[in-house]
C-alpha positions as a printed Julia matrix, in Angstrom:
126×3 Matrix{Float64}:
  -95.73  26.09   75.1
  -93.21  27.3    77.72
  -91.47  25.74   80.7
  -91.23  27.12   84.19
  -88.05  26.43   86.11
  -88.94  25.04   89.6
  -85.59  25.95   91.19
  -82.78  28.16   89.86
  -79.6   26.42   88.92
  -76.24  28.1    89.54
  -75.28  30.96   91.72
  -76.12  33.68   89.11
  -79.53  32.24   88.61
  -80.18  32.09   92.44
  -78.93  35.68   92.88
  -81.1   36.94   89.99
  -84.15  35.09   91.34
  -83.59  36.44   94.85
  -83.01  40.0    93.7
  -86.12  40.09   91.44
  -88.32  38.46   94.05
  -86.94  40.77   96.79
  -87.76  43.83   94.71
  -91.2   42.53   93.93
  -91.96  41.76   97.57
  -90.5   45.18   98.64
  -92.93  46.92   96.35
  -95.86  44.86   97.53
  -94.8   45.44  101.19
  -94.8   49.14  100.61
  -98.22  49.04   98.99
  -99.56  47.06  101.91
  -97.99  49.24  104.57
  -99.18  52.42  102.87
 -102.63  50.99  102.47
 -102.84  50.29  106.22
 -100.66  52.95  107.86
 -100.78  55.82  105.36
  -97.58  57.65  104.56
  -94.6   55.33  105.45
  -90.96  55.49  104.36
  -90.19  53.24  101.44
  -86.83  52.21  102.94
  -88.6   49.99  105.43
  -90.16  48.05  102.59
  -86.76  47.42  101.05
  -85.78  45.76  104.28
  -89.02  43.75  104.64
  -88.98  42.36  101.02
  -85.73  40.42  101.12
  -86.78  38.44  104.2
  -89.57  36.33  102.68
  -87.66  36.32   99.38
  -84.59  34.65  100.99
  -86.75  32.02  102.65
  -88.62  31.28   99.38
  -85.47  31.01   97.34
  -83.75  28.79   99.92
  -86.78  26.5   100.09
  -87.16  26.34   96.32
  -83.42  25.63   95.91
  -83.04  22.97   98.59
  -86.54  21.43   98.92
  -85.88  18.46   96.72
  -82.58  17.6    98.48
  -83.88  17.99  102.03
  -87.41  16.65  101.51
  -88.7   19.8   103.2
  -92.39  20.33  102.6
  -93.01  23.51  100.53
  -95.83  24.41  102.9
  -93.41  24.93  105.78
  -91.37  27.3   103.68
  -94.47  29.37  102.87
  -95.46  29.49  106.59
  -91.89  30.46  107.56
  -91.81  33.22  104.95
  -95.06  34.66  106.11
  -94.12  34.49  109.75
  -90.72  36.1   109.19
  -92.44  38.74  107.03
  -94.63  39.56  109.99
  -91.66  39.7   112.35
  -89.9   42.12  109.97
  -92.93  44.27  109.62
  -93.45  44.39  113.36
  -89.79  45.37  113.99
  -89.55  48.0   111.22
  -92.95  49.69  111.5
  -93.03  49.52  115.34
  -96.67  48.46  115.41
  -98.6   46.1   117.72
  -98.69  42.38  116.98
 -102.28  42.62  115.79
 -101.53  45.51  113.4
  -98.4   43.79  112.2
 -100.42  40.62  111.46
 -102.99  42.75  109.5
 -100.23  44.44  107.46
  -98.75  40.99  106.79
 -102.18  39.63  105.68
 -102.55  42.6   103.31
  -98.97  42.06  102.08
  -99.79  38.48  101.22
 -103.0   39.44   99.44
 -101.32  42.24   97.43
  -98.43  39.9    96.47
 -100.76  37.15   95.26
 -102.96  39.52   93.26
 -100.11  41.5    91.73
  -98.11  38.32   91.1
 -101.05  36.69   89.34
 -101.5   39.76   87.1
  -97.78  39.99   86.27
  -97.61  36.3    85.55
 -100.76  36.42   83.46
  -99.49  39.23   81.39
  -96.11  37.55   80.98
  -97.73  34.3    79.88
  -99.93  36.06   77.41
  -96.87  37.95   75.97
  -94.71  34.91   75.45
  -97.46  32.84   73.88
  -98.7   35.55   71.52
  -98.4   34.7    67.85
  -95.33  36.11   66.1
């Protein structure tokens, strides 16, 4: 059996959580943008990824202290993700919303796969 940490403790843990989540979201943002728009520069994705990662880490870190509903953090992360996509890829609001939707779907699917493989790996017999 293993434990999952709900919120990182200490500045190094917060920085590591943010960095790894930002890289993951940058990769999934690039996959989503490429899927919808075709050939796009990867540097845009590395600006998009840290935006929802920062919101997520802040909400996870301070939700218990502020009594902030987690759902509002998820909504804020998705909205700011869409704003960043619209600004960086210079697309219409409708197209930016579509790319954001694809980004959410790709992130959930890839996150589920990565978590599943990780969970299987750490619970495998010796």
